Structure formats: C-alpha cells, structure tokens
Tab-separated table of C-alpha atoms and ligand atoms in Angstrom:
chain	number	residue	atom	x	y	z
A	818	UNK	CA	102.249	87.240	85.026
A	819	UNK	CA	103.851	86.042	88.253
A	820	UNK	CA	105.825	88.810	90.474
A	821	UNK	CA	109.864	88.378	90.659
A	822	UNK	CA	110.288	86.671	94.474
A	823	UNK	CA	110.781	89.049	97.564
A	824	UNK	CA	110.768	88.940	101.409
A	825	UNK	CA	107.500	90.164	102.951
A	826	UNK	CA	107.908	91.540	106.259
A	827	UNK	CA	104.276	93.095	108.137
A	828	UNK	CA	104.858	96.506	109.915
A	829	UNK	CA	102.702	97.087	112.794
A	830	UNK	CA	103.232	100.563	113.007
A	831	UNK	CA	104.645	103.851	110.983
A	832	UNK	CA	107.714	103.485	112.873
A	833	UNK	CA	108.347	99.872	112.226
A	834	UNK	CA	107.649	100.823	108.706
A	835	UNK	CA	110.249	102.957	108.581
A	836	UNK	CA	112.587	101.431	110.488
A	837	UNK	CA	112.090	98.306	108.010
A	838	UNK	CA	112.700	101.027	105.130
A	839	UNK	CA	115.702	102.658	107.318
A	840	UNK	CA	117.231	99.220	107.607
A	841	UNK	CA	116.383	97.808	103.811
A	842	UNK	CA	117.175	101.067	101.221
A	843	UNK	CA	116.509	101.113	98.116
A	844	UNK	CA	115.706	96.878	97.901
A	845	UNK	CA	112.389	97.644	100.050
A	846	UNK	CA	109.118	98.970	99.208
A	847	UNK	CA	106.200	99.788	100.568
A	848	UNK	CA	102.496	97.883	99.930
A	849	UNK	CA	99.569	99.610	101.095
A	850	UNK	CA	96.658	98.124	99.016
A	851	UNK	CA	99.294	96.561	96.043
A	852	UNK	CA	96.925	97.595	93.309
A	853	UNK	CA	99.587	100.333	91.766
A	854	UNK	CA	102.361	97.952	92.899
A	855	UNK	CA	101.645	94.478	92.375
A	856	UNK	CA	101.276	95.288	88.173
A	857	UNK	CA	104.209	96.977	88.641
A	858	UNK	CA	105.850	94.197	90.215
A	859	UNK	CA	103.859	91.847	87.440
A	860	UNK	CA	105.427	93.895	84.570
A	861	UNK	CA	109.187	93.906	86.279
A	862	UNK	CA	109.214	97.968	86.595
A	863	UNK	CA	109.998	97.193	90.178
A	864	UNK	CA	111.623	94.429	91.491
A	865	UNK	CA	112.095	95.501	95.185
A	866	UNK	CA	113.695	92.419	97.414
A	867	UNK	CA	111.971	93.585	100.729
A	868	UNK	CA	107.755	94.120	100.666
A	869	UNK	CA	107.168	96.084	103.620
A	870	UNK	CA	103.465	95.409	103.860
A	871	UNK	CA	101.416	98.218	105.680
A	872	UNK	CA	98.410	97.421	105.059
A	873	UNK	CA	97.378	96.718	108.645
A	874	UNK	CA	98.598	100.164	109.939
A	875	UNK	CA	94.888	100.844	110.992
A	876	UNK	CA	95.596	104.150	113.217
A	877	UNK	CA	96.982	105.419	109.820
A	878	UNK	CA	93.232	105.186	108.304
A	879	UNK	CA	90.817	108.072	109.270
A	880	UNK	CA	89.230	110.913	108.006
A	881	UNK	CA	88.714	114.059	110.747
A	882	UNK	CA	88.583	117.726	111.095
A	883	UNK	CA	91.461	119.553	112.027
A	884	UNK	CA	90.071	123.276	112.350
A	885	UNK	CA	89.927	124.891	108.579
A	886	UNK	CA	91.472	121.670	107.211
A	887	UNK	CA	90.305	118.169	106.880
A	888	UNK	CA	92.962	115.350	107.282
A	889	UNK	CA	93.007	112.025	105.907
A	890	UNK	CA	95.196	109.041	107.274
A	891	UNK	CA	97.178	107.617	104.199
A	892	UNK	CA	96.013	104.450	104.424
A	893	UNK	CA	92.289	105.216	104.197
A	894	UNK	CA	90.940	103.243	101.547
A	895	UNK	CA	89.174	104.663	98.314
A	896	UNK	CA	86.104	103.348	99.599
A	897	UNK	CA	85.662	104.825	103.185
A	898	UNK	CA	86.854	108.163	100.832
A	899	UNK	CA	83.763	107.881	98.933
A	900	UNK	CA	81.540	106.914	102.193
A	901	UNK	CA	82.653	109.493	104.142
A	902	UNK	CA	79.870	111.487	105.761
A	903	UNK	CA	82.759	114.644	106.700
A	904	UNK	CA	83.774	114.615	103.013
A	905	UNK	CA	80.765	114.485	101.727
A	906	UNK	CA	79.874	117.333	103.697
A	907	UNK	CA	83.274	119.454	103.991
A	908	UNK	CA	85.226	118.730	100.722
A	909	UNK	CA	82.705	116.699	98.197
A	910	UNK	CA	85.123	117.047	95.162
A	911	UNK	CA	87.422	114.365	96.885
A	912	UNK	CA	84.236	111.699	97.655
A	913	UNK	CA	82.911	112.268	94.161
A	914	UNK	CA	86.484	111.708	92.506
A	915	UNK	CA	87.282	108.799	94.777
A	916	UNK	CA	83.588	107.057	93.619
A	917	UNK	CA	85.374	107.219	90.216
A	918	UNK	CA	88.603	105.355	90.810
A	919	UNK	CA	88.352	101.924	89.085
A	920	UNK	CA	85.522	99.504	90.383
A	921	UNK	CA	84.879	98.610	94.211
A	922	UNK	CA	87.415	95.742	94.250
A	923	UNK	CA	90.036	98.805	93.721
A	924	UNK	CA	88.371	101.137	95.416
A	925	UNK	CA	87.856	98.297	98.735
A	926	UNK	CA	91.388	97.781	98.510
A	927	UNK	CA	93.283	101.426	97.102
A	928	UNK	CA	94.416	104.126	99.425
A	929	UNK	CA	94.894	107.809	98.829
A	930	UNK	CA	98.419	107.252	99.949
A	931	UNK	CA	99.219	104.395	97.528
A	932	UNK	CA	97.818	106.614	95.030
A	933	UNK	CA	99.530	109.825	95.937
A	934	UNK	CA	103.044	107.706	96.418
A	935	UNK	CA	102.700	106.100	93.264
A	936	UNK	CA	102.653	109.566	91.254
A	937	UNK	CA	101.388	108.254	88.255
A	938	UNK	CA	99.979	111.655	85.758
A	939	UNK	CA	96.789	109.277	84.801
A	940	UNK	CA	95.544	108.928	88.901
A	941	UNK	CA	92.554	110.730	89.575
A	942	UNK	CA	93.312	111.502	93.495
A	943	UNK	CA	96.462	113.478	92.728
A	944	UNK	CA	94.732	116.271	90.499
A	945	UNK	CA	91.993	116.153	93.413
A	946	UNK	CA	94.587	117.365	96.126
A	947	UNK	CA	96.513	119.622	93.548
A	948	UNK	CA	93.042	121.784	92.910
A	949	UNK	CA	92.896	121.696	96.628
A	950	UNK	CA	96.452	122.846	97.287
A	951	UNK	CA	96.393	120.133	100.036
A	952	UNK	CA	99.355	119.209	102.360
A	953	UNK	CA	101.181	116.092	102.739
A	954	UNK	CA	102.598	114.788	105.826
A	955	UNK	CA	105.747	112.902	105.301
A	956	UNK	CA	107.322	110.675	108.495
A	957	UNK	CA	111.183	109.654	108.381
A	958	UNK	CA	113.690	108.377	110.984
A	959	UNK	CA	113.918	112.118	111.544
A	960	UNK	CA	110.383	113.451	112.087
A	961	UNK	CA	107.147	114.429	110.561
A	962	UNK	CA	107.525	117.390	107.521
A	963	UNK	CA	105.141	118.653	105.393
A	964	UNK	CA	105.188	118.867	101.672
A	965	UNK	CA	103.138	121.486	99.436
A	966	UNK	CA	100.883	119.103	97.039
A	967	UNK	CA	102.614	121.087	94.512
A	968	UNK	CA	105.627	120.085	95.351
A	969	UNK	CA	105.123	116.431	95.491
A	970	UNK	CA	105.060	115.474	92.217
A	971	UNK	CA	108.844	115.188	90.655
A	972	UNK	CA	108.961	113.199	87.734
A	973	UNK	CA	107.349	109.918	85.975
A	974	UNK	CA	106.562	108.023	89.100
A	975	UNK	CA	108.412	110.077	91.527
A	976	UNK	CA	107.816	111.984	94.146
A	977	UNK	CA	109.705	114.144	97.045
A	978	UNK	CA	109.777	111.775	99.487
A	979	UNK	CA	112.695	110.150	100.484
A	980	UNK	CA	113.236	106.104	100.209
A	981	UNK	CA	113.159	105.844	104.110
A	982	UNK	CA	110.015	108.169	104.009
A	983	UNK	CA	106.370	106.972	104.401
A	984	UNK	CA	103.897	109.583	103.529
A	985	UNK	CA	101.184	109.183	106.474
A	986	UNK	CA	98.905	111.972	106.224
A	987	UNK	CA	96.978	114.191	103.370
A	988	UNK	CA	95.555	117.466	104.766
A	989	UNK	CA	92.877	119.294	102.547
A	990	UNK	CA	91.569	122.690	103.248
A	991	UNK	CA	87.668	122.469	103.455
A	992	UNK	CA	85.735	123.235	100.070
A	993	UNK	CA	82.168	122.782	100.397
A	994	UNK	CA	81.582	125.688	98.108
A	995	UNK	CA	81.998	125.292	94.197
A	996	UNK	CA	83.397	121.784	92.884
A	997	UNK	CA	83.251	119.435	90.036
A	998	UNK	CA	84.940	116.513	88.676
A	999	UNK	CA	85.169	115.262	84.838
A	1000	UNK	CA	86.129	112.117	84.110
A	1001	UNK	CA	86.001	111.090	80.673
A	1002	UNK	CA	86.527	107.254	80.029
A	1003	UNK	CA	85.603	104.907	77.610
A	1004	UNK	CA	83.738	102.474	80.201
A	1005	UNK	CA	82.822	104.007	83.323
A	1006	UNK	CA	85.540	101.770	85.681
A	1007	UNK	CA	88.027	102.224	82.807
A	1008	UNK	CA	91.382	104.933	83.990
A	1009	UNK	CA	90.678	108.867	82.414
A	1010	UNK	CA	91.675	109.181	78.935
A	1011	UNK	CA	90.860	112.953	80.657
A	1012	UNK	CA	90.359	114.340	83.887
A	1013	UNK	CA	89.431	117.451	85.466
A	1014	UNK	CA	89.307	118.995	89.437
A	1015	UNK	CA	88.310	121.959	89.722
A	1016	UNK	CA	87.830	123.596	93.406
A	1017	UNK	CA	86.730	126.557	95.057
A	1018	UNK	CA	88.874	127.100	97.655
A	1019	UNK	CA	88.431	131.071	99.377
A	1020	UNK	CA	88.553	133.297	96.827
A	1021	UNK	CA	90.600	131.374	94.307
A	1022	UNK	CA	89.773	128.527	92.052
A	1023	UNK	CA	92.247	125.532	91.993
A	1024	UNK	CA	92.423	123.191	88.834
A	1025	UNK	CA	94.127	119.879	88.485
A	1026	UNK	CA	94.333	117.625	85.423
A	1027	UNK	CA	94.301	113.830	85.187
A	1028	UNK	CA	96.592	112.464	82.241
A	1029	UNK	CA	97.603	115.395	80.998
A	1030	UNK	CA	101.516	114.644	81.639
A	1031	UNK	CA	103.585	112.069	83.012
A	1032	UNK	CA	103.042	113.959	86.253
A	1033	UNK	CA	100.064	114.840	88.199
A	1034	UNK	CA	99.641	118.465	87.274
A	1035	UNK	CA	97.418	121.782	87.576
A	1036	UNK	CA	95.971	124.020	84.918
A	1037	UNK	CA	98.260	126.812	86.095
A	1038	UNK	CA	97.175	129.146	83.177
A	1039	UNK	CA	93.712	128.527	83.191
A	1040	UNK	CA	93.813	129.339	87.433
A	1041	UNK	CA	95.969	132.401	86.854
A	1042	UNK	CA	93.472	133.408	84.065
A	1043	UNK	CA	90.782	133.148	86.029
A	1044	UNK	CA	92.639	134.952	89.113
A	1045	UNK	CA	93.264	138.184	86.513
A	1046	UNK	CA	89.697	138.165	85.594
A	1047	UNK	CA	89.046	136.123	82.712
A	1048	UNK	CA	86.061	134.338	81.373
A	1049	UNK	CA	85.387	131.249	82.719
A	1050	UNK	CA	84.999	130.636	78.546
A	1051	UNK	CA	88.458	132.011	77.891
A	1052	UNK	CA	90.289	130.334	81.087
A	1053	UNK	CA	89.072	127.104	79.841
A	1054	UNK	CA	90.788	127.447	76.391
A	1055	UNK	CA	93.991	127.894	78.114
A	1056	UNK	CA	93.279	124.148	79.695
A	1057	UNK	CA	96.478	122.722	77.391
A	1058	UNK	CA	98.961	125.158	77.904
A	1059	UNK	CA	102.302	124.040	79.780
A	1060	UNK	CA	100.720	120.389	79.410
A	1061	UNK	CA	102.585	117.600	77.583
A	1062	UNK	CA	99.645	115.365	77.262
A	1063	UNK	CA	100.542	111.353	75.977
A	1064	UNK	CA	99.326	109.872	72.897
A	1065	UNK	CA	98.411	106.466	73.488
A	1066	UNK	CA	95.422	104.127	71.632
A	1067	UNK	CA	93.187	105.798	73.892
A	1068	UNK	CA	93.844	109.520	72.112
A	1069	UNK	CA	96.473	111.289	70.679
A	1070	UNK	CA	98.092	113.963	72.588
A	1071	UNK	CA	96.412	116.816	70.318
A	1072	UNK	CA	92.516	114.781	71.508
A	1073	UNK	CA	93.712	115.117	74.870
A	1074	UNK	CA	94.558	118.515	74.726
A	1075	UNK	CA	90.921	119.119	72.774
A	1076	UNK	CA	89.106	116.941	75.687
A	1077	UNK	CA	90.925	119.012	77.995
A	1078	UNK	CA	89.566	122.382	77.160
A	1079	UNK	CA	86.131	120.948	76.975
A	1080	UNK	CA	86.288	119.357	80.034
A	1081	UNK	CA	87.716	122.673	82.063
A	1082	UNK	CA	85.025	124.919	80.402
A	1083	UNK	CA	82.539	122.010	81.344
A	1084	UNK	CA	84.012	122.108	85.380
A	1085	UNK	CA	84.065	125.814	85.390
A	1086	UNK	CA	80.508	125.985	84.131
A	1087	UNK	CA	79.384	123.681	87.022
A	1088	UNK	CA	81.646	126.105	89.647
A	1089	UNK	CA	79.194	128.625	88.290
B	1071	FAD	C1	92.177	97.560	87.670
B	1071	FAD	C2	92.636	98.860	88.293
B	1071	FAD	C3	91.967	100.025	87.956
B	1071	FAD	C4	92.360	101.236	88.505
B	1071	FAD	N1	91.699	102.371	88.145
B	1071	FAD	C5	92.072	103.545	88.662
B	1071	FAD	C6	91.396	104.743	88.301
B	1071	FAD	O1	90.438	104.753	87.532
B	1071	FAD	N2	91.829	105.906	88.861
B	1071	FAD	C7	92.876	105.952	89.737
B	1071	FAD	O2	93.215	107.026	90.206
B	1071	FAD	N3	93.521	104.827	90.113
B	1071	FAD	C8	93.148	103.642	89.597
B	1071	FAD	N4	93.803	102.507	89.976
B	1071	FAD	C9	94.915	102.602	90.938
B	1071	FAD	C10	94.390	102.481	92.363
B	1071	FAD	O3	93.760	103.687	92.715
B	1071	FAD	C11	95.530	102.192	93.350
B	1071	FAD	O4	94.924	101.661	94.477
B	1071	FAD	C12	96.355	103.356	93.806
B	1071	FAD	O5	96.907	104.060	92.722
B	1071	FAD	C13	97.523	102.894	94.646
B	1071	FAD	O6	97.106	102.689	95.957
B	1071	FAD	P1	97.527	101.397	96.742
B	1071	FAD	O7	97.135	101.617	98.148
B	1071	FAD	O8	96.999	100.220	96.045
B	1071	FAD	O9	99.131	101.484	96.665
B	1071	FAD	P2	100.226	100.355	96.404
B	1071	FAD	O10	100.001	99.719	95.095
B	1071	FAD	O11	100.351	99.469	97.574
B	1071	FAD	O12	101.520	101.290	96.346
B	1071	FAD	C14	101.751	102.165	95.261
B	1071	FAD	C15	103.105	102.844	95.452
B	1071	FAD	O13	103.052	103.768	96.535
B	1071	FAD	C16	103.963	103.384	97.589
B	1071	FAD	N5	103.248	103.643	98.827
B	1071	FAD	C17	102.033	103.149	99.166
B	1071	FAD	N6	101.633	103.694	100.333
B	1071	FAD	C18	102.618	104.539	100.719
B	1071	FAD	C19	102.787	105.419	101.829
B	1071	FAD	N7	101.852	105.548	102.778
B	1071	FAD	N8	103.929	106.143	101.906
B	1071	FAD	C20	104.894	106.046	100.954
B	1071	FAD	N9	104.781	105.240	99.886
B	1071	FAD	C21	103.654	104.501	99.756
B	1071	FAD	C22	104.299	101.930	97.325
B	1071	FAD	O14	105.576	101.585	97.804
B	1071	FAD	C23	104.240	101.873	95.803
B	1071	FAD	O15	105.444	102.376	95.255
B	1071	FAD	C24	93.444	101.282	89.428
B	1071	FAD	C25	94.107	100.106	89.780
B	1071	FAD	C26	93.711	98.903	89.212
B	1071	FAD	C27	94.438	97.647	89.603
C-alpha cells in the first residue's frame, strides 16, 4: 500500500522540530525511524500533511549516567539499546527487551522514542519503562517537563504530550539487581501475543505488561500484592486483574489473561 502524499521537511535540531510542529498543528507529525508510522500512514490511520523527519537529530541519541538514573536520548535506536555496554551493566531488563523488538531491520531503524510516542498496548519498550517507573522528558515551545511513565500512557495511541511536544529524553532509575523479561510469540521476531517486565527497583518490584490493553499498562495488583507480602505464587495469579486484554487470531482475551499469569509467576520466579 502506498502512503496518502505529504510535505517532508528535515529538522536539524529539537527546536526546529518543534518549531516545524509549533508552526504546522495538528497536519504535522513526527518520523523518527517510520516503522510505527509509515504502516500507519500505509493503512490511512494517519494522514498527517507535514512529515517532520527527525531522524538525523543525532545529539538526541545517547545512552549515559546521570547519578542514580540512566538517561536515554529518544532517538537512540533499538539496536545501540541492545548493544549498550551501560545498560547491559546498569539496567539489563531494557537491553534484553530491546533484543526482542522485531528483527534487526526494526531494531537498526526503531527508537525508544518512536516507540514510547506511538503508545501502542502491544510495544514491548513501554511495559519496560512502566516496571521501571522511568521519567520522560518532554520539550515544547515552552520548556523541558517531565512526565511520570505512568502518566504517559492516555488512551489507544495516545499519550500526554502535547501536538507541539517532542518527547526527547527517557530517564530510568538503575536496576542491575533482579529482572526478567517474557515474551511469548509465535515466531521469535513476531509482536507479543504476551509480555512481561518485571524489575527490581530498591525495595519494590515494578511489573509492566505487553498487550494486555489498548494501553501500555502495569500489573498494579500483582506489585501491590507483592508490596503487602504476598507469594510471589499468589501475586502472579492476580497478573489479569484491572486488565482488558484483546482477543484477536492470535488468542482470545481469556488466553491472554491465562498466558499472563503464567508469564508473571514465570518473571517473579526468575526475580527470585
Ligand atoms: C515489522 C515490524 C515489527 C515490529 N515488531 C515490534 C516488536 O516486536 N515489539 C515492539 O515493541 N515494536 C515492534 N515494532 C515497532 C518498532 O519498535 C517501532 O520502531 C517503534 O514502535 C516506533 O519507533 P520509530 O522510531 O520507528 O517511530 P515512528 O514510526 O517514526 O513514530 C511513531 C510515532 O511516534 C511519534 N514520535 C516518534 N518520535 C517521537 C518523539 N521523539 N517525540 C514525539 N513523538 C514522536 C511519531 O510522530 C509517530 O506518531 C515493529 C515494527 C515493525 C515494522
């Protein structure tokens, strides 16, 4: 299918990006690596007039310590995710999951900001960062502000930031301690019909789900579980509750909510 015709302008910078946005509204839209957007645009759920392509914003793409915290430019690519030698070492739960995300011609191209922007329920980054309780860094005409991961996620494909908003930075407290991530999938580049992060981070275990809803969400009851002192075996079998998992020909909602509790029990066993 052939994408419905639109400007492309290049920004050079976060500013000209959002100056572009500032100046375009609602008819512009932002392409980082185009591989959440371009089907979009493919299957006419968008149909933006402006591309604002920024791609090229290279001092957006980095991974670095900042004291207890690790941040990561929005525009770093699955791929340098997965290679990173600080992740691997500081917050492994987001290398493994990114190692996961589709094959390397996604993963080469991808960022965790496209991903996180896009919102989509069925992404594995977003659960990563909600397990985390990680911070994102929105930039506007007005400023930098940060936004709880928590309180990112809005709606099917929506998120808090505002159209003339680019999201330019993901902070992530370190977690080298107790991780895992499940991915259950029918071929091993194929999307989660399931997905599971489950963190360590202090004294608290964080737990995010990957197409469990039509939003990214956590496993609030099986965290506050765990937080009163449950089992790790009785936590787990909360794993569906306050979930509205799909049914699509991959599984039906109640094999979701099934692979879900198995999956949980099988992250909080590896926590352990
Ligand atoms: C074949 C295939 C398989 C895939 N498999 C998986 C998978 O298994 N797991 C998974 O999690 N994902 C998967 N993906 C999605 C992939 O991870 C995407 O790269 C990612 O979801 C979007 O990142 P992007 O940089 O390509 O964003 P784009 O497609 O460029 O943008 C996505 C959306 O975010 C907005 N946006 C992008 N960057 C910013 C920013 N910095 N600030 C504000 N808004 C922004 C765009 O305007 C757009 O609305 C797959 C994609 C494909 C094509």
């Amino acid at each position: 299918m052939i994408p419905p015709q639109f400007d492309y302008t290049r920004a050079g910078s976060a500013e000209e990006a959002i100056a572009a946005l500032t100046q375009h509204g609602d008819e512009a839209k932002l392409l980082a690596g185009g591989h959440s957007l371009i089907p979009l645009l493919k299957l006419r759920l968008a149909q933006p007039s402006v591309l604002i392509d920024i791609g090229r914003v290279k001092d957006l793409s980095y991974v670095r310590t900042e004291g207890d915290e690790v941040a990561i430019g929005a525009l770093t690519r699955h791929r340098d995710l997965e290679r990173s030698d600080l992740l691997a070492g500081e917050v492994p739960l987001l290398a493994e999951a990114a190692r996961h995300v589709g094959d390397p011609q996604v993963r080469n191209r991808g960022t965790i900001g496209g991903s996180l922007s896009h919102g989509d329920g069925a992404s594995d980054l977003p659960a990563v960062v909600l397990a985390l309780g990680g911070t994102l860094v929105a930039q506007g005409p007005g400023g930098r502000r940060e936004i709880a991961a928590g309180d990112f996620f809005e709606g099917f494909l929506e998120t808090a930031l505002a159209p003339d908003e680019l999201l330019v930075e993901v902070r992530v407290p370190k977690a080298p301690g107790g991780w895992s991530f499940q991915k259950f999938n029918r071929r091993a580049q194929d999307w989660a019909i399931v997905g599971v992060a489950a963190a360590t981070v202090g004294d608290s275990v964080g737990v995010g789900l990957v197409n469990m809803a039509s939003v990214p969400v956590r496993a609030t009851a099986v965290e506050d579980a765990l937080a009163s002192g449950s089992s790790a075996e009785d936590a787990a079998a909360l794993a569906a509750e306050g979930t509205e998992a799909p049914s699509d020909i991959h599984g039906s909602s109640e094999y979701r909510q099934h692979l879900a509790r198995v999956l949980v029990a099988r992250a909080l066993g590896e926590l352990a």
